[in-house]
C-alpha cells in the first residue's frame, strides 16, 4: 500500500485526525495506530481520550426565535414605504388614513410569519440518528454505555438490530449485514467482512467499515472506533448541512426584484409630483403631501403578499390530493419553474420490490412476466407462454429457489409483502407464479438442516427430504461460486457434464442487462454426518439455472419521465447502486439512453468547471456519495438550472437542502431527508413529482394572471391622482378610498384567480427561464392599456358629474364605484390572457370568480349607502341613473380588453405570447 494511503502517524495515536483511509488499513494496523487492545481501553485512557476528542455527539442546530422571525417580516421595501406614509399622516392628524395603512402592513406581516412555517429541523433529525447506547469492551469487561461516551480506540460489539454508534473498523465479523441505505443509497443490506479495500473505494464498497447511524440487520461483529461525533461520516454530512444556506425561490426573487423597481418608481413619481405641485402649482406642502400619499397608496399593491400566499396555499391543497405534502409554501411555485429533476432510483423511479425477470437453464432462456411482489405473471420463451411443469430443469430450479430460502411472502389486505431478504423474496414470488408455494414446499419437502449465507462462502445450502424419502441438498449463491462445485448441468433431457464457458457467457449476458445474478444448484445425496456441513457442499452438484433479478421501474414513472421530457425538463438519476445496474434501469426509463453512466469516483476527480460541463451531458450517476450529490446540484445551478432533488437517506440531506426544491420520500425516507426537504411524497412515486410540476406551473400562471389583474387597478388609480395634480383638479379619490379599493375589493376579486384550473397544454411548454422578468413587454402593454381605460372611465365620470353640478362626495363615490365595477368586468377578462371569455366557459368556468363578484356587490353597496361607511370614507348615496353610468364605465374596460385580445390572436406572435 502506498504511504499516502495511510493516516499520518502521530505521537498520540488517539489524537490522529479522522481519516478517509481507515478502510484501506489491515485490522492489525488499525489496532496498532489506535493502541486498541483486545480487552479494550482502560478507564484512565478513556478519560484522557474523551477530554481530547469530546463527546460522541453532534452540535445542536442554531434556531431563530419566533419574535425575530416576525420582526423580519417587516423587512420589505414596499412595507417601508407604507410605514413612512403612515407616520407622516399621523403627524398631520389624518388618523383614518394612518389606521388603514398600518392595518395593511400588519396583515401582510402576519401572513408572512405564518407562511414561513416550521423552522429548519434537518440538523436535529440527523442528531436523532445517532445510537443512544453502545456495548463496549473496557478493561476486559463488557459494558452497556451511553453512546456519547465512546472514544477513538474503543472496542464496540454489534448485534442484529443495533444502530452503529460511531464509525468502526471491523476486526471480527460473523455473518454481518448492515443496512446502509440512509448513508449510501444502496438498496439492499451490505455484507461485511474484515478485509482492507483500496483507499479510493466508494463508501458503499468499504466492506470492512460500519458507519455511525447505519443499522445491523443480521449477524454479529466487533469493531474499533475510528471516528466519533462530527468526525464521522454522519458528522461530515451534518457539517455540510450547516454550511448550506436556504436559497430563495425564483418567484420570491422575481417578486423582490419587482417590489424594488415598483417601490423606486413610486418614490420617484411621488417625489416629482410633490415638487411639481408645491413649486409649480403652488399647493400647500401639507395638502400636497396628502395627494402624494394618495398616489403612493394607489400604486402599492397591498394585496399582493396575501394573494400570493393564498394562491400558493391552494396549490398546496391540490398537491396534497396528489400525495405531495408541501412543507414550505414557495416550493409550490418553484416546482413549476424546474428545469432539471435529479431523482433517486430505488423506490422512486423503481418499485423497491426485487423481481425475477429472467431464468436461464441448460438450453432454455425464459422470460418472466409480472413486476413486484404480487405473484402474477407468465413464463415465456420468445413469444410463446410455457408451462413450467413441462420443463423439468425450470421446475426444479423454481423448487430450489423456494426451498433454499429464509424469507416469507405474505398478503395483507390485498398487498403482498416480503419479510426478510428482498432477493430471497423475489424467488418466493417466482415459485408462486408457477404454483409452487412456500407452504407446499414445507409440506412436501421438509427442511432438515441448513447452512446460512455467509459473505466469505457466498452461498446458502439447505437439506431436504422429498415425499419418496429421497435426500436433497439445494444451494443458491453467486454463480461463479456455484460453478466451482458443479460437475453437471440439468437440461430437459436429463443431466450431462457442465459446459462452464456457456454458463459464464449467459451470466455475463444477464449481468449486462443490469440484473443481479443468483445461481441455483442441487445434489441428490445424504450429508456425510448427522448435520449438513461445509464438506457436503464442496463438489458433485448439478447446475439448475441462473435467475436475473432487478428492482423494476414503476410503469407510472416511465410515463412521468416521458411527460417531463415533453415539458422540456431534464431527468437525471443519481443512485448508490453500481454503474451497470443504474445504466440499465435508466435505459428502461428513457434516462441517459446511449450515454455512459458517471460514477462518484469520476466526479471526485473533476474540478467544478469540468463538472459543470459534464453535469448537463450525463443523465445517470452511480455510486454517488453525499458530497458528489451536493456538487452535482451546485454544478447544475451554476449552469443556470432550477433543480429539484429527490432522496430518502441522510446522505441525500445536503443536496435536498441545497436544491431549489428538495423532495423527500415519505414512506421510506429518513427524518433527516424529510426535514431538509421542501416537499414530501406520501407515496414515494416519481409520477407524483411530475404531477406536482404541473400544479406548480398552474400556480405560476395564476399568480401572473393576478398581477395582470391587479396592476391595471393600481395603475388606473395612480393615473387618476396624477391627472388631478397635473391639471389642478380636485382629488377624485382620497387615500382611504384608494386603500378600500386595493385591500377590500381588489383582493376579494383577485383571490378568485387563485382557483383558476390549469390550462390545456401546460406540460407541453418549455420551462420558463429562471431569470425571466415577472412582467414581459406584452404584459406591460396590457397593464398600460387597461390602466388608461380605468382612468378614462373613473376620471371622465368624476369630471362629468362635477360639471353637471354634482357634489364632490357623490362624484368621488361614483369614481370609486366605476373603478370597482371595471375590476369586476376585467376579472373575467383576466381568466385567459389571450383566449376570449365571450363563451360559457369563459364567463362561468371559474365559479369562485362569480362568487367573488357576488361578494363584492354588497361590499360596494355598503361602502356607498351605509352611514357608518359614509362617515369613514366620505361616500354618499347613488341613484339608479348614477349606477347605470358606473356600469357603463365598467363595460368600456371589458369591451376594449376583449377587442384587444381578438386582434392579437390574429397576429403571428400570438402563439409566443400565449406561453408568456
PDB file of N, CA, C and O in Angstrom, residues 813-873:
ATOM      1  N   UNK A 813     -67.678  59.155  -4.990  1.00  0.00           N
ATOM      2  CA  UNK A 813     -68.305  57.848  -4.798  1.00  0.00           C
ATOM      3  C   UNK A 813     -68.495  57.157  -6.143  1.00  0.00           C
ATOM      4  O   UNK A 813     -68.272  55.940  -6.278  1.00  0.00           O
ATOM      5  N   UNK A 814     -68.899  57.926  -7.156  1.00  0.00           N
ATOM      6  CA  UNK A 814     -69.082  57.339  -8.489  1.00  0.00           C
ATOM      7  C   UNK A 814     -67.736  56.910  -9.086  1.00  0.00           C
ATOM      8  O   UNK A 814     -67.641  55.874  -9.752  1.00  0.00           O
ATOM      9  N   UNK A 815     -66.682  57.670  -8.832  1.00  0.00           N
ATOM     10  CA  UNK A 815     -65.352  57.309  -9.342  1.00  0.00           C
ATOM     11  C   UNK A 815     -64.868  56.003  -8.706  1.00  0.00           C
ATOM     12  O   UNK A 815     -64.327  55.117  -9.389  1.00  0.00           O
ATOM     13  N   UNK A 816     -65.040  55.895  -7.382  1.00  0.00           N
ATOM     14  CA  UNK A 816     -64.650  54.655  -6.692  1.00  0.00           C
ATOM     15  C   UNK A 816     -65.428  53.476  -7.269  1.00  0.00           C
ATOM     16  O   UNK A 816     -64.855  52.425  -7.594  1.00  0.00           O
ATOM     17  N   UNK A 817     -66.730  53.612  -7.393  1.00  0.00           N
ATOM     18  CA  UNK A 817     -67.553  52.516  -7.903  1.00  0.00           C
ATOM     19  C   UNK A 817     -67.237  52.195  -9.359  1.00  0.00           C
ATOM     20  O   UNK A 817     -67.320  51.036  -9.778  1.00  0.00           O
ATOM     21  N   UNK A 818     -66.884  53.218 -10.149  1.00  0.00           N
ATOM     22  CA  UNK A 818     -66.513  52.963 -11.546  1.00  0.00           C
ATOM     23  C   UNK A 818     -65.283  52.068 -11.622  1.00  0.00           C
ATOM     24  O   UNK A 818     -65.216  51.144 -12.446  1.00  0.00           O
ATOM     25  N   UNK A 819     -64.290  52.347 -10.767  1.00  0.00           N
ATOM     26  CA  UNK A 819     -63.077  51.508 -10.759  1.00  0.00           C
ATOM     27  C   UNK A 819     -63.410  50.092 -10.303  1.00  0.00           C
ATOM     28  O   UNK A 819     -62.957  49.102 -10.896  1.00  0.00           O
ATOM     29  N   UNK A 820     -64.227  49.953  -9.254  1.00  0.00           N
ATOM     30  CA  UNK A 820     -64.557  48.620  -8.736  1.00  0.00           C
ATOM     31  C   UNK A 820     -65.363  47.819  -9.751  1.00  0.00           C
ATOM     32  O   UNK A 820     -65.105  46.635  -9.980  1.00  0.00           O
ATOM     33  N   UNK A 821     -66.351  48.445 -10.390  1.00  0.00           N
ATOM     34  CA  UNK A 821     -67.146  47.731 -11.404  1.00  0.00           C
ATOM     35  C   UNK A 821     -66.266  47.356 -12.592  1.00  0.00           C
ATOM     36  O   UNK A 821     -66.396  46.256 -13.166  1.00  0.00           O
ATOM     37  N   UNK A 822     -65.352  48.245 -12.977  1.00  0.00           N
ATOM     38  CA  UNK A 822     -64.400  47.909 -14.054  1.00  0.00           C
ATOM     39  C   UNK A 822     -63.557  46.703 -13.659  1.00  0.00           C
ATOM     40  O   UNK A 822     -63.262  45.831 -14.487  1.00  0.00           O
ATOM     41  N   UNK A 823     -63.165  46.624 -12.377  1.00  0.00           N
ATOM     42  CA  UNK A 823     -62.415  45.464 -11.883  1.00  0.00           C
ATOM     43  C   UNK A 823     -63.238  44.189 -12.007  1.00  0.00           C
ATOM     44  O   UNK A 823     -62.716  43.130 -12.373  1.00  0.00           O
ATOM     45  N   UNK A 824     -64.524  44.270 -11.672  1.00  0.00           N
ATOM     46  CA  UNK A 824     -65.381  43.085 -11.773  1.00  0.00           C
ATOM     47  C   UNK A 824     -65.403  42.542 -13.200  1.00  0.00           C
ATOM     48  O   UNK A 824     -65.263  41.338 -13.432  1.00  0.00           O
ATOM     49  N   UNK A 825     -65.576  43.447 -14.178  1.00  0.00           N
ATOM     50  CA  UNK A 825     -65.583  43.008 -15.574  1.00  0.00           C
ATOM     51  C   UNK A 825     -64.192  42.527 -16.011  1.00  0.00           C
ATOM     52  O   UNK A 825     -64.060  41.526 -16.715  1.00  0.00           O
ATOM     53  N   UNK A 826     -63.165  43.267 -15.580  1.00  0.00           N
ATOM     54  CA  UNK A 826     -61.798  42.909 -16.000  1.00  0.00           C
ATOM     55  C   UNK A 826     -61.349  41.595 -15.372  1.00  0.00           C
ATOM     56  O   UNK A 826     -60.487  40.912 -15.924  1.00  0.00           O
ATOM     57  N   UNK A 827     -61.939  41.213 -14.237  1.00  0.00           N
ATOM     58  CA  UNK A 827     -61.632  39.909 -13.643  1.00  0.00           C
ATOM     59  C   UNK A 827     -61.966  38.797 -14.624  1.00  0.00           C
ATOM     60  O   UNK A 827     -61.197  37.836 -14.784  1.00  0.00           O
ATOM     61  N   UNK A 828     -63.089  38.918 -15.295  1.00  0.00           N
ATOM     62  CA  UNK A 828     -63.458  37.913 -16.297  1.00  0.00           C
ATOM     63  C   UNK A 828     -62.491  37.951 -17.472  1.00  0.00           C
ATOM     64  O   UNK A 828     -62.081  36.901 -17.993  1.00  0.00           O
ATOM     65  N   UNK A 829     -62.096  39.152 -17.925  1.00  0.00           N
ATOM     66  CA  UNK A 829     -61.081  39.257 -18.993  1.00  0.00           C
ATOM     67  C   UNK A 829     -59.805  38.515 -18.607  1.00  0.00           C
ATOM     68  O   UNK A 829     -59.166  37.867 -19.446  1.00  0.00           O
ATOM     69  N   UNK A 830     -59.414  38.628 -17.339  1.00  0.00           N
ATOM     70  CA  UNK A 830     -58.114  38.125 -16.876  1.00  0.00           C
ATOM     71  C   UNK A 830     -58.064  36.615 -16.741  1.00  0.00           C
ATOM     72  O   UNK A 830     -56.987  36.053 -16.526  1.00  0.00           O
ATOM     73  N   UNK A 831     -59.203  35.935 -16.842  1.00  0.00           N
ATOM     74  CA  UNK A 831     -59.185  34.474 -16.716  1.00  0.00           C
ATOM     75  C   UNK A 831     -58.338  33.847 -17.815  1.00  0.00           C
ATOM     76  O   UNK A 831     -57.744  32.786 -17.616  1.00  0.00           O
ATOM     77  N   UNK A 832     -58.292  34.467 -18.979  1.00  0.00           N
ATOM     78  CA  UNK A 832     -57.442  33.989 -20.069  1.00  0.00           C
ATOM     79  C   UNK A 832     -56.647  35.172 -20.597  1.00  0.00           C
ATOM     80  O   UNK A 832     -57.211  36.239 -20.853  1.00  0.00           O
ATOM     81  N   UNK A 833     -55.359  34.968 -20.771  1.00  0.00           N
ATOM     82  CA  UNK A 833     -54.501  36.060 -21.217  1.00  0.00           C
ATOM     83  C   UNK A 833     -54.836  36.470 -22.643  1.00  0.00           C
ATOM     84  O   UNK A 833     -54.921  37.656 -22.964  1.00  0.00           O
ATOM     85  N   UNK A 834     -55.052  35.481 -23.515  1.00  0.00           N
ATOM     86  CA  UNK A 834     -55.347  35.790 -24.915  1.00  0.00           C
ATOM     87  C   UNK A 834     -56.690  35.237 -25.379  1.00  0.00           C
ATOM     88  O   UNK A 834     -57.321  35.826 -26.252  1.00  0.00           O
ATOM     89  N   UNK A 835     -57.118  34.110 -24.812  1.00  0.00           N
ATOM     90  CA  UNK A 835     -58.358  33.496 -25.273  1.00  0.00           C
ATOM     91  C   UNK A 835     -59.561  34.355 -24.884  1.00  0.00           C
ATOM     92  O   UNK A 835     -59.561  35.041 -23.862  1.00  0.00           O
ATOM     93  N   UNK A 836     -60.585  34.298 -25.717  1.00  0.00           N
ATOM     94  CA  UNK A 836     -61.796  35.063 -25.451  1.00  0.00           C
ATOM     95  C   UNK A 836     -62.550  34.464 -24.270  1.00  0.00           C
ATOM     96  O   UNK A 836     -62.520  33.249 -24.040  1.00  0.00           O
ATOM     97  N   UNK A 837     -63.237  35.332 -23.526  1.00  0.00           N
ATOM     98  CA  UNK A 837     -64.098  34.860 -22.442  1.00  0.00           C
ATOM     99  C   UNK A 837     -65.566  35.023 -22.815  1.00  0.00           C
ATOM    100  O   UNK A 837     -66.446  34.840 -21.967  1.00  0.00           O
ATOM    101  N   UNK A 838     -65.818  35.352 -24.069  1.00  0.00           N
ATOM    102  CA  UNK A 838     -67.206  35.523 -24.521  1.00  0.00           C
ATOM    103  C   UNK A 838     -67.789  34.171 -24.915  1.00  0.00           C
ATOM    104  O   UNK A 838     -68.188  33.928 -26.062  1.00  0.00           O
ATOM    105  N   UNK A 839     -67.793  33.264 -23.991  1.00  0.00           N
ATOM    106  CA  UNK A 839     -68.368  31.940 -24.169  1.00  0.00           C
ATOM    107  C   UNK A 839     -68.740  31.404 -22.787  1.00  0.00           C
ATOM    108  O   UNK A 839     -68.442  32.029 -21.764  1.00  0.00           O
ATOM    109  N   UNK A 840     -69.375  30.245 -22.774  1.00  0.00           N
ATOM    110  CA  UNK A 840     -69.858  29.716 -21.491  1.00  0.00           C
ATOM    111  C   UNK A 840     -68.716  29.432 -20.523  1.00  0.00           C
ATOM    112  O   UNK A 840     -68.790  29.783 -19.344  1.00  0.00           O
ATOM    113  N   UNK A 841     -67.637  28.814 -21.039  1.00  0.00           N
ATOM    114  CA  UNK A 841     -66.506  28.502 -20.142  1.00  0.00           C
ATOM    115  C   UNK A 841     -65.850  29.774 -19.637  1.00  0.00           C
ATOM    116  O   UNK A 841     -65.476  29.884 -18.462  1.00  0.00           O
ATOM    117  N   UNK A 842     -65.680  30.752 -20.508  1.00  0.00           N
ATOM    118  CA  UNK A 842     -65.017  31.986 -20.112  1.00  0.00           C
ATOM    119  C   UNK A 842     -65.780  32.766 -19.067  1.00  0.00           C
ATOM    120  O   UNK A 842     -65.189  33.363 -18.164  1.00  0.00           O
ATOM    121  N   UNK A 843     -67.098  32.751 -19.146  1.00  0.00           N
ATOM    122  CA  UNK A 843     -67.914  33.528 -18.208  1.00  0.00           C
ATOM    123  C   UNK A 843     -68.238  32.760 -16.938  1.00  0.00           C
ATOM    124  O   UNK A 843     -68.395  33.347 -15.865  1.00  0.00           O
ATOM    125  N   UNK A 844     -68.368  31.419 -17.039  1.00  0.00           N
ATOM    126  CA  UNK A 844     -68.817  30.643 -15.873  1.00  0.00           C
ATOM    127  C   UNK A 844     -67.864  29.524 -15.478  1.00  0.00           C
ATOM    128  O   UNK A 844     -68.160  28.766 -14.559  1.00  0.00           O
ATOM    129  N   UNK A 845     -66.717  29.391 -16.172  1.00  0.00           N
ATOM    130  CA  UNK A 845     -65.808  28.261 -15.905  1.00  0.00           C
ATOM    131  C   UNK A 845     -65.160  28.286 -14.537  1.00  0.00           C
ATOM    132  O   UNK A 845     -64.722  27.250 -14.031  1.00  0.00           O
ATOM    133  N   UNK A 846     -65.048  29.449 -13.926  1.00  0.00           N
ATOM    134  CA  UNK A 846     -64.493  29.571 -12.574  1.00  0.00           C
ATOM    135  C   UNK A 846     -65.601  30.081 -11.657  1.00  0.00           C
ATOM    136  O   UNK A 846     -65.897  31.269 -11.613  1.00  0.00           O
ATOM    137  N   UNK A 847     -66.228  29.154 -10.943  1.00  0.00           N
ATOM    138  CA  UNK A 847     -67.359  29.537 -10.089  1.00  0.00           C
ATOM    139  C   UNK A 847     -66.929  30.493  -8.984  1.00  0.00           C
ATOM    140  O   UNK A 847     -67.733  31.322  -8.531  1.00  0.00           O
ATOM    141  N   UNK A 848     -65.669  30.379  -8.552  1.00  0.00           N
ATOM    142  CA  UNK A 848     -65.184  31.256  -7.479  1.00  0.00           C
ATOM    143  C   UNK A 848     -65.173  32.705  -7.957  1.00  0.00           C
ATOM    144  O   UNK A 848     -65.439  33.633  -7.185  1.00  0.00           O
ATOM    145  N   UNK A 849     -64.871  32.922  -9.245  1.00  0.00           N
ATOM    146  CA  UNK A 849     -64.878  34.284  -9.788  1.00  0.00           C
ATOM    147  C   UNK A 849     -66.280  34.888  -9.709  1.00  0.00           C
ATOM    148  O   UNK A 849     -66.453  36.059  -9.348  1.00  0.00           O
ATOM    149  N   UNK A 850     -67.279  34.074 -10.018  1.00  0.00           N
ATOM    150  CA  UNK A 850     -68.658  34.568  -9.929  1.00  0.00           C
ATOM    151  C   UNK A 850     -69.046  34.866  -8.480  1.00  0.00           C
ATOM    152  O   UNK A 850     -69.705  35.866  -8.193  1.00  0.00           O
ATOM    153  N   UNK A 851     -68.599  33.974  -7.557  1.00  0.00           N
ATOM    154  CA  UNK A 851     -68.891  34.213  -6.145  1.00  0.00           C
ATOM    155  C   UNK A 851     -68.158  35.464  -5.642  1.00  0.00           C
ATOM    156  O   UNK A 851     -68.685  36.208  -4.806  1.00  0.00           O
ATOM    157  N   UNK A 852     -66.932  35.695  -6.144  1.00  0.00           N
ATOM    158  CA  UNK A 852     -66.176  36.885  -5.718  1.00  0.00           C
ATOM    159  C   UNK A 852     -66.886  38.167  -6.167  1.00  0.00           C
ATOM    160  O   UNK A 852     -66.982  39.141  -5.408  1.00  0.00           O
ATOM    161  N   UNK A 853     -67.379  38.135  -7.406  1.00  0.00           N
ATOM    162  CA  UNK A 853     -68.120  39.308  -7.898  1.00  0.00           C
ATOM    163  C   UNK A 853     -69.390  39.497  -7.071  1.00  0.00           C
ATOM    164  O   UNK A 853     -69.745  40.623  -6.674  1.00  0.00           O
ATOM    165  N   UNK A 854     -70.066  38.379  -6.776  1.00  0.00           N
ATOM    166  CA  UNK A 854     -71.288  38.454  -5.972  1.00  0.00           C
ATOM    167  C   UNK A 854     -70.998  38.979  -4.565  1.00  0.00           C
ATOM    168  O   UNK A 854     -71.811  39.713  -3.989  1.00  0.00           O
ATOM    169  N   UNK A 855     -69.810  38.623  -4.013  1.00  0.00           N
ATOM    170  CA  UNK A 855     -69.445  39.111  -2.677  1.00  0.00           C
ATOM    171  C   UNK A 855     -69.068  40.582  -2.715  1.00  0.00           C
ATOM    172  O   UNK A 855     -69.269  41.316  -1.731  1.00  0.00           O
ATOM    173  N   UNK A 856     -68.527  41.027  -3.841  1.00  0.00           N
ATOM    174  CA  UNK A 856     -68.073  42.415  -3.947  1.00  0.00           C
ATOM    175  C   UNK A 856     -69.244  43.390  -4.072  1.00  0.00           C
ATOM    176  O   UNK A 856     -69.140  44.548  -3.647  1.00  0.00           O
ATOM    177  N   UNK A 857     -70.345  42.917  -4.640  1.00  0.00           N
ATOM    178  CA  UNK A 857     -71.505  43.797  -4.826  1.00  0.00           C
ATOM    179  C   UNK A 857     -72.030  44.334  -3.493  1.00  0.00           C
ATOM    180  O   UNK A 857     -72.187  45.552  -3.325  1.00  0.00           O
ATOM    181  N   UNK A 858     -72.309  43.472  -2.490  1.00  0.00           N
ATOM    182  CA  UNK A 858     -72.777  44.029  -1.204  1.00  0.00           C
ATOM    183  C   UNK A 858     -71.726  44.885  -0.508  1.00  0.00           C
ATOM    184  O   UNK A 858     -72.078  45.832   0.211  1.00  0.00           O
ATOM    185  N   UNK A 859     -70.431  44.569  -0.723  1.00  0.00           N
ATOM    186  CA  UNK A 859     -69.391  45.409  -0.126  1.00  0.00           C
ATOM    187  C   UNK A 859     -69.484  46.836  -0.674  1.00  0.00           C
ATOM    188  O   UNK A 859     -69.379  47.815   0.074  1.00  0.00           O
ATOM    189  N   UNK A 860     -69.670  46.954  -1.985  1.00  0.00           N
ATOM    190  CA  UNK A 860     -69.775  48.289  -2.579  1.00  0.00           C
ATOM    191  C   UNK A 860     -71.076  48.993  -2.217  1.00  0.00           C
ATOM    192  O   UNK A 860     -71.109  50.208  -2.040  1.00  0.00           O
ATOM    193  N   UNK A 861     -72.145  48.211  -2.087  1.00  0.00           N
ATOM    194  CA  UNK A 861     -73.410  48.801  -1.642  1.00  0.00           C
ATOM    195  C   UNK A 861     -73.268  49.339  -0.217  1.00  0.00           C
ATOM    196  O   UNK A 861     -73.784  50.425   0.108  1.00  0.00           O
ATOM    197  N   UNK A 862     -72.546  48.587   0.629  1.00  0.00           N
ATOM    198  CA  UNK A 862     -72.310  49.051   1.998  1.00  0.00           C
ATOM    199  C   UNK A 862     -71.430  50.293   1.999  1.00  0.00           C
ATOM    200  O   UNK A 862     -71.692  51.267   2.733  1.00  0.00           O
ATOM    201  N   UNK A 863     -70.359  50.288   1.172  1.00  0.00           N
ATOM    202  CA  UNK A 863     -69.474  51.447   1.061  1.00  0.00           C
ATOM    203  C   UNK A 863     -70.278  52.691   0.642  1.00  0.00           C
ATOM    204  O   UNK A 863     -70.036  53.804   1.126  1.00  0.00           O
ATOM    205  N   UNK A 864     -71.236  52.480  -0.246  1.00  0.00           N
ATOM    206  CA  UNK A 864     -71.979  53.611  -0.818  1.00  0.00           C
ATOM    207  C   UNK A 864     -73.120  54.080   0.084  1.00  0.00           C
ATOM    208  O   UNK A 864     -73.343  55.295   0.235  1.00  0.00           O
ATOM    209  N   UNK A 865     -73.843  53.153   0.684  1.00  0.00           N
ATOM    210  CA  UNK A 865     -75.101  53.522   1.331  1.00  0.00           C
ATOM    211  C   UNK A 865     -75.118  53.434   2.854  1.00  0.00           C
ATOM    212  O   UNK A 865     -76.016  54.022   3.467  1.00  0.00           O
ATOM    213  N   UNK A 866     -74.198  52.690   3.484  1.00  0.00           N
ATOM    214  CA  UNK A 866     -74.221  52.590   4.947  1.00  0.00           C
ATOM    215  C   UNK A 866     -73.690  53.882   5.581  1.00  0.00           C
ATOM    216  O   UNK A 866     -72.587  54.332   5.235  1.00  0.00           O
ATOM    217  N   UNK A 867     -74.414  54.448   6.532  1.00  0.00           N
ATOM    218  CA  UNK A 867     -73.953  55.693   7.167  1.00  0.00           C
ATOM    219  C   UNK A 867     -72.585  55.566   7.814  1.00  0.00           C
ATOM    220  O   UNK A 867     -71.776  56.495   7.717  1.00  0.00           O
ATOM    221  N   UNK A 868     -72.309  54.440   8.492  1.00  0.00           N
ATOM    222  CA  UNK A 868     -71.015  54.302   9.167  1.00  0.00           C
ATOM    223  C   UNK A 868     -69.876  54.309   8.153  1.00  0.00           C
ATOM    224  O   UNK A 868     -68.804  54.893   8.388  1.00  0.00           O
ATOM    225  N   UNK A 869     -70.086  53.697   6.986  1.00  0.00           N
ATOM    226  CA  UNK A 869     -69.060  53.680   5.939  1.00  0.00           C
ATOM    227  C   UNK A 869     -68.931  55.075   5.313  1.00  0.00           C
ATOM    228  O   UNK A 869     -67.838  55.512   4.960  1.00  0.00           O
ATOM    229  N   UNK A 870     -70.057  55.748   5.189  1.00  0.00           N
ATOM    230  CA  UNK A 870     -70.001  57.109   4.650  1.00  0.00           C
ATOM    231  C   UNK A 870     -69.206  58.025   5.566  1.00  0.00           C
ATOM    232  O   UNK A 870     -68.471  58.906   5.100  1.00  0.00           O
ATOM    233  N   UNK A 871     -69.333  57.792   6.880  1.00  0.00           N
ATOM    234  CA  UNK A 871     -68.579  58.600   7.831  1.00  0.00           C
ATOM    235  C   UNK A 871     -67.080  58.346   7.742  1.00  0.00           C
ATOM    236  O   UNK A 871     -66.274  59.266   7.923  1.00  0.00           O
ATOM    237  N   UNK A 872     -66.680  57.100   7.462  1.00  0.00           N
ATOM    238  CA  UNK A 872     -65.250  56.766   7.393  1.00  0.00           C
ATOM    239  C   UNK A 872     -64.648  57.194   6.054  1.00  0.00           C
ATOM    240  O   UNK A 872     -63.558  57.772   6.010  1.00  0.00           O
ATOM    241  N   UNK A 873     -65.350  56.897   4.956  1.00  0.00           N
ATOM    242  CA  UNK A 873     -64.751  57.061   3.631  1.00  0.00           C
ATOM    243  C   UNK A 873     -65.277  58.280   2.864  1.00  0.00           C
ATOM    244  O   UNK A 873     -64.815  58.542   1.752  1.00  0.00           O
TER     245      UNK A 873
END
